[in-house]
CSV table of N, CA and C in Angstrom, one decimal:
chain,number,residue,atom,x,y,z
O,1380,GLN,N,0.8,-1.2,0.0
O,1380,GLN,CA,0.0,0.0,0.0
O,1380,GLN,C,0.9,1.2,0.0
O,1381,VAL,N,0.5,2.2,-0.8
O,1381,VAL,CA,1.2,3.5,-0.9
O,1381,VAL,C,0.5,4.6,-0.3
O,1382,GLN,N,1.2,5.5,0.4
O,1382,GLN,CA,0.6,6.7,1.0
O,1382,GLN,C,1.4,7.9,0.7
O,1383,LEU,N,0.7,9.0,0.5
O,1383,LEU,CA,1.3,10.3,0.3
O,1383,LEU,C,0.9,11.2,1.5
O,1384,VAL,N,1.8,11.7,2.3
O,1384,VAL,CA,1.5,12.5,3.4
O,1384,VAL,C,2.1,13.9,3.3
O,1385,GLU,N,1.2,14.9,3.3
O,1385,GLU,CA,1.6,16.2,3.1
O,1385,GLU,C,1.7,17.0,4.4
O,1386,SER,N,2.5,18.0,4.4
O,1386,SER,CA,2.6,18.9,5.6
O,1386,SER,C,3.0,20.3,5.1
O,1387,GLY,N,2.8,21.3,5.9
O,1387,GLY,CA,3.3,22.6,5.7
O,1387,GLY,C,2.3,23.7,5.3
O,1388,GLY,N,1.0,23.4,5.2
O,1388,GLY,CA,0.0,24.4,4.9
O,1388,GLY,C,-0.2,25.3,6.1
O,1389,GLY,N,-1.1,26.3,5.8
O,1389,GLY,CA,-1.4,27.2,6.9
O,1389,GLY,C,-1.9,28.5,6.4
O,1390,LEU,N,-1.9,29.5,7.4
O,1390,LEU,CA,-2.4,30.9,7.1
O,1390,LEU,C,-1.1,31.8,7.0
O,1391,VAL,N,-1.1,32.6,5.9
O,1391,VAL,CA,0.0,33.5,5.7
O,1391,VAL,C,-0.5,34.8,5.1
O,1392,GLN,N,0.2,35.9,5.4
O,1392,GLN,CA,-0.2,37.2,4.9
O,1392,GLN,C,0.3,37.3,3.4
O,1393,PRO,N,-0.4,38.1,2.7
O,1393,PRO,CA,0.0,38.4,1.3
O,1393,PRO,C,1.5,38.8,1.3
O,1394,GLY,N,2.2,38.2,0.3
O,1394,GLY,CA,3.7,38.5,0.2
O,1394,GLY,C,4.5,37.6,1.0
O,1395,GLY,N,3.9,36.7,1.8
O,1395,GLY,CA,4.6,35.8,2.7
O,1395,GLY,C,5.0,34.5,1.9
O,1396,SER,N,5.6,33.6,2.7
O,1396,SER,CA,6.1,32.3,2.1
O,1396,SER,C,5.6,31.1,2.9
O,1397,LEU,N,5.5,30.0,2.2
O,1397,LEU,CA,5.2,28.7,2.9
O,1397,LEU,C,6.0,27.7,2.1
O,1398,ARG,N,6.3,26.6,2.8
O,1398,ARG,CA,6.9,25.4,2.1
O,1398,ARG,C,6.1,24.2,2.4
O,1399,LEU,N,5.6,23.6,1.3
O,1399,LEU,CA,4.9,22.3,1.5
O,1399,LEU,C,5.8,21.1,1.2
O,1400,SER,N,5.5,20.0,2.0
O,1400,SER,CA,6.3,18.8,1.8
O,1400,SER,C,5.3,17.7,1.6
O,1401,CYS,N,5.8,16.7,0.8
O,1401,CYS,CA,4.9,15.5,0.6
O,1401,CYS,C,5.9,14.3,0.5
O,1402,ALA,N,5.7,13.3,1.4
O,1402,ALA,CA,6.5,12.1,1.5
O,1402,ALA,C,5.7,10.9,1.1
O,1403,ALA,N,6.2,10.2,0.1
O,1403,ALA,CA,5.6,8.9,-0.3
O,1403,ALA,C,6.2,7.7,0.5
O,1404,SER,N,5.3,6.8,0.9
O,1404,SER,CA,5.8,5.6,1.6
O,1404,SER,C,5.0,4.4,1.2
O,1405,GLY,N,5.6,3.3,1.5
O,1405,GLY,CA,4.9,2.0,1.2
O,1405,GLY,C,5.7,1.1,0.3
O,1406,SER,N,5.0,0.3,-0.4
O,1406,SER,CA,5.7,-0.7,-1.3
O,1406,SER,C,6.0,-0.1,-2.6
O,1407,ILE,N,6.9,0.8,-2.7
O,1407,ILE,CA,7.2,1.6,-3.9
O,1407,ILE,C,8.4,0.9,-4.6
O,1408,PHE,N,8.2,0.7,-5.9
O,1408,PHE,CA,9.3,0.3,-6.7
O,1408,PHE,C,10.0,1.4,-7.4
O,1409,SER,N,9.2,2.4,-7.9
O,1409,SER,CA,9.8,3.6,-8.5
O,1409,SER,C,8.8,4.7,-8.6
O,1410,ILE,N,9.3,5.9,-8.6
O,1410,ILE,CA,8.4,7.1,-8.7
O,1410,ILE,C,8.8,7.8,-10.0
O,1411,ASN,N,7.8,8.1,-10.8
O,1411,ASN,CA,8.0,8.9,-12.0
O,1411,ASN,C,7.8,10.4,-11.6
O,1412,ALA,N,6.7,11.0,-12.1
O,1412,ALA,CA,6.5,12.4,-11.8
O,1412,ALA,C,5.9,12.5,-10.4
O,1413,MET,N,6.3,13.7,-9.8
O,1413,MET,CA,5.7,14.1,-8.5
O,1413,MET,C,5.3,15.6,-8.7
O,1414,GLY,N,4.3,16.0,-8.1
O,1414,GLY,CA,3.9,17.3,-8.3
O,1414,GLY,C,2.8,17.8,-7.3
O,1415,TRP,N,2.3,19.0,-7.5
O,1415,TRP,CA,1.3,19.6,-6.7
O,1415,TRP,C,0.2,20.2,-7.6
O,1416,TYR,N,-1.0,20.0,-7.1
O,1416,TYR,CA,-2.2,20.5,-7.7
O,1416,TYR,C,-2.9,21.3,-6.6
O,1417,ARG,N,-3.8,22.2,-7.0
O,1417,ARG,CA,-4.6,22.9,-6.0
O,1417,ARG,C,-6.1,23.1,-6.5
O,1418,GLN,N,-6.9,23.2,-5.5
O,1418,GLN,CA,-8.3,23.4,-5.8
O,1418,GLN,C,-8.9,24.5,-4.9
O,1419,ALA,N,-9.4,25.5,-5.5
O,1419,ALA,CA,-10.0,26.6,-4.7
O,1419,ALA,C,-11.5,26.4,-4.7
O,1420,PRO,N,-12.2,26.9,-3.8
O,1420,PRO,CA,-13.7,26.7,-3.7
O,1420,PRO,C,-14.4,27.1,-5.0
O,1421,GLY,N,-15.2,26.2,-5.5
O,1421,GLY,CA,-15.9,26.5,-6.7
O,1421,GLY,C,-15.2,26.3,-8.0
O,1422,LYS,N,-13.9,25.9,-7.9
O,1422,LYS,CA,-13.1,25.8,-9.1
O,1422,LYS,C,-12.6,24.3,-9.3
O,1423,GLN,N,-12.1,24.0,-10.5
O,1423,GLN,CA,-11.6,22.7,-10.7
O,1423,GLN,C,-10.2,22.6,-10.2
O,1424,ARG,N,-9.8,21.4,-9.9
O,1424,ARG,CA,-8.4,21.2,-9.5
O,1424,ARG,C,-7.5,21.5,-10.7
O,1425,GLU,N,-6.4,22.2,-10.4
O,1425,GLU,CA,-5.4,22.6,-11.4
O,1425,GLU,C,-4.0,22.3,-11.1
O,1426,LEU,N,-3.2,22.0,-12.1
O,1426,LEU,CA,-1.8,21.8,-11.8
O,1426,LEU,C,-1.1,23.1,-11.4
O,1427,VAL,N,-0.3,22.9,-10.3
O,1427,VAL,CA,0.6,24.0,-9.9
O,1427,VAL,C,2.0,23.8,-10.4
O,1428,ALA,N,2.6,22.7,-10.1
O,1428,ALA,CA,3.9,22.4,-10.5
O,1428,ALA,C,4.2,20.9,-10.5
O,1429,ALA,N,5.0,20.4,-11.4
O,1429,ALA,CA,5.4,19.0,-11.4
O,1429,ALA,C,6.8,18.9,-11.8
O,1430,MET,N,7.4,17.7,-11.4
O,1430,MET,CA,8.8,17.4,-11.7
O,1430,MET,C,8.9,16.0,-12.0
O,1431,SER,N,9.6,15.7,-13.1
O,1431,SER,CA,9.9,14.3,-13.5
O,1431,SER,C,11.0,13.7,-12.6
O,1432,SER,N,11.2,12.4,-12.7
O,1432,SER,CA,12.2,11.8,-12.0
O,1432,SER,C,13.6,12.3,-12.4
O,1433,GLY,N,13.7,12.8,-13.7
O,1433,GLY,CA,14.9,13.3,-14.2
O,1433,GLY,C,15.2,14.7,-13.9
O,1434,GLY,N,14.2,15.4,-13.3
O,1434,GLY,CA,14.4,16.8,-12.9
O,1434,GLY,C,13.7,17.8,-13.7
O,1435,SER,N,13.0,17.4,-14.8
O,1435,SER,CA,12.3,18.4,-15.7
O,1435,SER,C,11.1,18.9,-14.9
O,1436,THR,N,10.9,20.2,-15.0
O,1436,THR,CA,9.8,20.9,-14.3
O,1436,THR,C,8.8,21.5,-15.2
O,1437,ASN,N,7.6,21.6,-14.7
O,1437,ASN,CA,6.5,22.2,-15.4
O,1437,ASN,C,5.7,23.1,-14.4
O,1438,TYR,N,5.5,24.3,-14.7
O,1438,TYR,CA,4.8,25.2,-13.8
O,1438,TYR,C,3.5,25.8,-14.4
O,1439,SER,N,2.5,26.1,-13.6
O,1439,SER,CA,1.4,26.9,-14.1
O,1439,SER,C,1.9,28.3,-14.3
O,1440,ASP,N,1.4,29.0,-15.3
O,1440,ASP,CA,1.8,30.4,-15.6
O,1440,ASP,C,1.5,31.3,-14.4
O,1441,SER,N,0.5,31.0,-13.6
O,1441,SER,CA,0.2,31.8,-12.5
O,1441,SER,C,1.2,31.8,-11.3
O,1442,VAL,N,2.0,30.8,-11.3
O,1442,VAL,CA,3.0,30.7,-10.2
O,1442,VAL,C,4.4,30.8,-10.6
O,1443,LYS,N,4.7,30.9,-11.9
O,1443,LYS,CA,6.1,31.0,-12.4
O,1443,LYS,C,6.8,32.2,-11.8
O,1444,GLY,N,8.0,31.9,-11.3
O,1444,GLY,CA,8.8,33.0,-10.7
O,1444,GLY,C,8.5,33.2,-9.3
O,1445,ARG,N,7.5,32.5,-8.7
O,1445,ARG,CA,7.1,32.7,-7.3
O,1445,ARG,C,7.3,31.4,-6.6
O,1446,PHE,N,6.9,30.3,-7.2
O,1446,PHE,CA,6.9,28.9,-6.6
O,1446,PHE,C,8.1,28.1,-7.2
O,1447,THR,N,8.7,27.3,-6.4
O,1447,THR,CA,9.7,26.4,-6.8
O,1447,THR,C,9.5,25.0,-6.3
O,1448,ILE,N,9.5,24.0,-7.3
O,1448,ILE,CA,9.3,22.6,-6.9
O,1448,ILE,C,10.6,21.9,-6.8
O,1449,SER,N,10.8,21.1,-5.9
O,1449,SER,CA,12.0,20.3,-5.8
O,1449,SER,C,11.7,18.9,-5.2
O,1450,ARG,N,12.6,18.0,-5.4
O,1450,ARG,CA,12.3,16.6,-4.8
O,1450,ARG,C,13.6,16.0,-4.4
O,1451,ASP,N,13.5,15.1,-3.4
O,1451,ASP,CA,14.6,14.3,-2.8
O,1451,ASP,C,14.2,12.9,-3.2
O,1452,ASN,N,14.8,12.4,-4.2
O,1452,ASN,CA,14.5,11.0,-4.7
O,1452,ASN,C,14.8,10.0,-3.6
O,1453,ALA,N,15.9,10.2,-2.9
O,1453,ALA,CA,16.3,9.2,-1.9
O,1453,ALA,C,15.2,9.1,-0.7
O,1454,LYS,N,14.5,10.2,-0.5
O,1454,LYS,CA,13.5,10.2,0.5
O,1454,LYS,C,12.1,10.1,0.0
O,1455,ASN,N,12.0,10.0,-1.3
O,1455,ASN,CA,10.6,9.9,-2.0
O,1455,ASN,C,9.8,11.1,-1.6
O,1456,THR,N,10.4,12.3,-1.5
O,1456,THR,CA,9.7,13.5,-1.0
O,1456,THR,C,9.8,14.6,-2.1
O,1457,VAL,N,8.7,15.3,-2.2
O,1457,VAL,CA,8.6,16.5,-3.1
O,1457,VAL,C,8.2,17.7,-2.2
O,1458,TYR,N,8.8,18.8,-2.6
O,1458,TYR,CA,8.6,20.1,-1.9
O,1458,TYR,C,8.0,21.1,-2.8
O,1459,LEU,N,7.3,22.1,-2.2
O,1459,LEU,CA,6.9,23.2,-3.0
O,1459,LEU,C,7.2,24.5,-2.2
O,1460,GLN,N,8.2,25.3,-2.6
O,1460,GLN,CA,8.5,26.5,-1.9
O,1460,GLN,C,7.6,27.6,-2.6
O,1461,MET,N,6.8,28.2,-1.8
O,1461,MET,CA,5.9,29.3,-2.3
O,1461,MET,C,6.2,30.6,-1.7
O,1462,ASN,N,6.7,31.5,-2.6
O,1462,ASN,CA,7.0,32.9,-2.2
O,1462,ASN,C,6.1,33.9,-2.8
O,1463,SER,N,6.1,35.1,-2.2
O,1463,SER,CA,5.3,36.2,-2.8
O,1463,SER,C,3.8,35.7,-2.9
O,1464,LEU,N,3.3,35.1,-1.9
O,1464,LEU,CA,2.0,34.5,-2.0
O,1464,LEU,C,0.9,35.6,-2.1
O,1465,LYS,N,-0.1,35.3,-2.9
O,1465,LYS,CA,-1.2,36.2,-3.1
O,1465,LYS,C,-2.5,35.6,-2.6
O,1466,PRO,N,-3.5,36.4,-2.4
O,1466,PRO,CA,-4.8,35.9,-1.9
O,1466,PRO,C,-5.4,34.8,-2.9
O,1467,GLU,N,-5.1,35.0,-4.2
O,1467,GLU,CA,-5.6,34.1,-5.2
O,1467,GLU,C,-4.9,32.7,-5.2
O,1468,ASP,N,-3.9,32.6,-4.4
O,1468,ASP,CA,-3.2,31.3,-4.2
O,1468,ASP,C,-3.9,30.4,-3.1
O,1469,THR,N,-4.9,31.0,-2.5
O,1469,THR,CA,-5.7,30.3,-1.4
O,1469,THR,C,-6.4,29.1,-2.1
O,1470,ALA,N,-6.1,27.9,-1.5
O,1470,ALA,CA,-6.7,26.7,-2.0
O,1470,ALA,C,-6.3,25.5,-1.2
O,1471,VAL,N,-6.9,24.4,-1.4
O,1471,VAL,CA,-6.4,23.1,-0.9
O,1471,VAL,C,-5.3,22.6,-1.9
O,1472,TYR,N,-4.1,22.3,-1.4
O,1472,TYR,CA,-3.1,21.9,-2.2
O,1472,TYR,C,-2.9,20.4,-2.0
O,1473,TYR,N,-2.9,19.7,-3.2
O,1473,TYR,CA,-2.8,18.2,-3.2
O,1473,TYR,C,-1.5,17.8,-3.8
O,1474,CYS,N,-0.8,16.8,-3.2
O,1474,CYS,CA,0.4,16.2,-3.7
O,1474,CYS,C,-0.1,15.1,-4.6
O,1475,HIS,N,0.7,14.9,-5.7
O,1475,HIS,CA,0.4,13.8,-6.7
O,1475,HIS,C,1.7,13.1,-7.1
O,1476,ALA,N,1.6,11.8,-7.3
O,1476,ALA,CA,2.8,11.1,-7.7
O,1476,ALA,C,2.3,9.9,-8.6
O,1477,GLU,N,3.1,9.6,-9.6
O,1477,GLU,CA,3.0,8.5,-10.5
O,1477,GLU,C,3.9,7.4,-9.9
O,1478,ILE,N,3.4,6.3,-9.4
O,1478,ILE,CA,4.2,5.4,-8.6
O,1478,ILE,C,4.0,4.0,-9.2
O,1479,SER,N,5.1,3.3,-9.4
O,1479,SER,CA,5.1,1.9,-9.7
O,1479,SER,C,5.4,1.0,-8.5
O,1480,THR,N,4.6,0.0,-8.4
O,1480,THR,CA,4.8,-1.0,-7.3
O,1480,THR,C,5.1,-2.3,-8.0
O,1481,VAL,N,5.2,-3.4,-7.2
O,1481,VAL,CA,5.5,-4.7,-7.8
O,1481,VAL,C,4.2,-5.3,-8.5
O,1482,VAL,N,3.1,-4.7,-8.3
O,1482,VAL,CA,1.9,-5.2,-9.0
O,1482,VAL,C,1.3,-4.2,-10.0
O,1483,ALA,N,1.7,-3.0,-10.1
O,1483,ALA,CA,1.1,-2.0,-11.0
O,1483,ALA,C,2.2,-1.0,-11.4
O,1484,VAL,N,2.0,-0.5,-12.6
O,1484,VAL,CA,3.0,0.4,-13.2
O,1484,VAL,C,2.3,1.8,-13.4
O,1485,GLY,N,2.9,2.8,-12.8
O,1485,GLY,CA,2.5,4.2,-13.1
O,1485,GLY,C,1.2,4.6,-12.6
O,1486,ASP,N,0.7,4.0,-11.4
O,1486,ASP,CA,-0.6,4.4,-10.9
O,1486,ASP,C,-0.5,5.8,-10.3
O,1487,ASP,N,-1.6,6.5,-10.3
O,1487,ASP,CA,-1.7,7.9,-9.8
O,1487,ASP,C,-2.1,7.8,-8.3
O,1488,TYR,N,-1.3,8.5,-7.5
O,1488,TYR,CA,-1.6,8.5,-6.0
O,1488,TYR,C,-1.8,10.0,-5.6
O,1489,TRP,N,-2.6,10.3,-4.7
O,1489,TRP,CA,-2.9,11.6,-4.2
O,1489,TRP,C,-2.8,11.7,-2.7
O,1490,GLY,N,-2.3,12.8,-2.2
O,1490,GLY,CA,-2.3,13.1,-0.8
O,1490,GLY,C,-3.7,13.5,-0.3
O,1491,GLN,N,-3.8,13.8,1.0
O,1491,GLN,CA,-5.1,14.1,1.5
O,1491,GLN,C,-5.4,15.6,1.4
O,1492,GLY,N,-4.5,16.4,1.0
O,1492,GLY,CA,-4.7,17.8,0.8
O,1492,GLY,C,-4.3,18.6,2.0
O,1493,THR,N,-3.7,19.8,1.8
O,1493,THR,CA,-3.4,20.7,2.9
O,1493,THR,C,-3.9,22.1,2.5
O,1494,GLN,N,-4.5,22.8,3.5
O,1494,GLN,CA,-5.1,24.1,3.2
O,1494,GLN,C,-4.0,25.2,3.3
O,1495,VAL,N,-4.0,26.0,2.2
O,1495,VAL,CA,-3.2,27.2,2.2
O,1495,VAL,C,-4.1,28.4,2.1
O,1496,THR,N,-4.0,29.3,3.1
O,1496,THR,CA,-4.9,30.5,3.1
O,1496,THR,C,-4.0,31.7,3.1
O,1497,VAL,N,-4.2,32.6,2.1
O,1497,VAL,CA,-3.4,33.8,2.1
O,1497,VAL,C,-4.3,35.0,2.3
O,1498,SER,N,-4.2,35.6,3.5
O,1498,SER,CA,-5.1,36.6,3.9
O,1498,SER,C,-4.4,37.6,4.9
O,1499,SER,N,-4.8,38.8,4.9
O,1499,SER,CA,-4.3,39.8,5.9
O,1499,SER,C,-5.3,39.8,7.0
């Protein structure tokens, strides 16, 4: 069984910073892409940032230059450093990973979500 456990959300003032972490655990053979999505109230879930196992990155235009994704493959962990936060960044942030186990290749796994609120 595979689990993704997120941490690091919270309340921050506009212009502030937060760092999200997501650790994958369980019967993992390999991890391909890891990334972050977010969902604001009344809106669809959207990609924020993703990183392949080789280090290639993809960012939403709305966060380019403000957010940085990184990962520690040895720890099966992905991070999202969020700087210059804006009220429109308020959402539930979900970790995502494409994980292969001994019984399945490239399944999608999701974390439970962590709330990020940007407000004065």
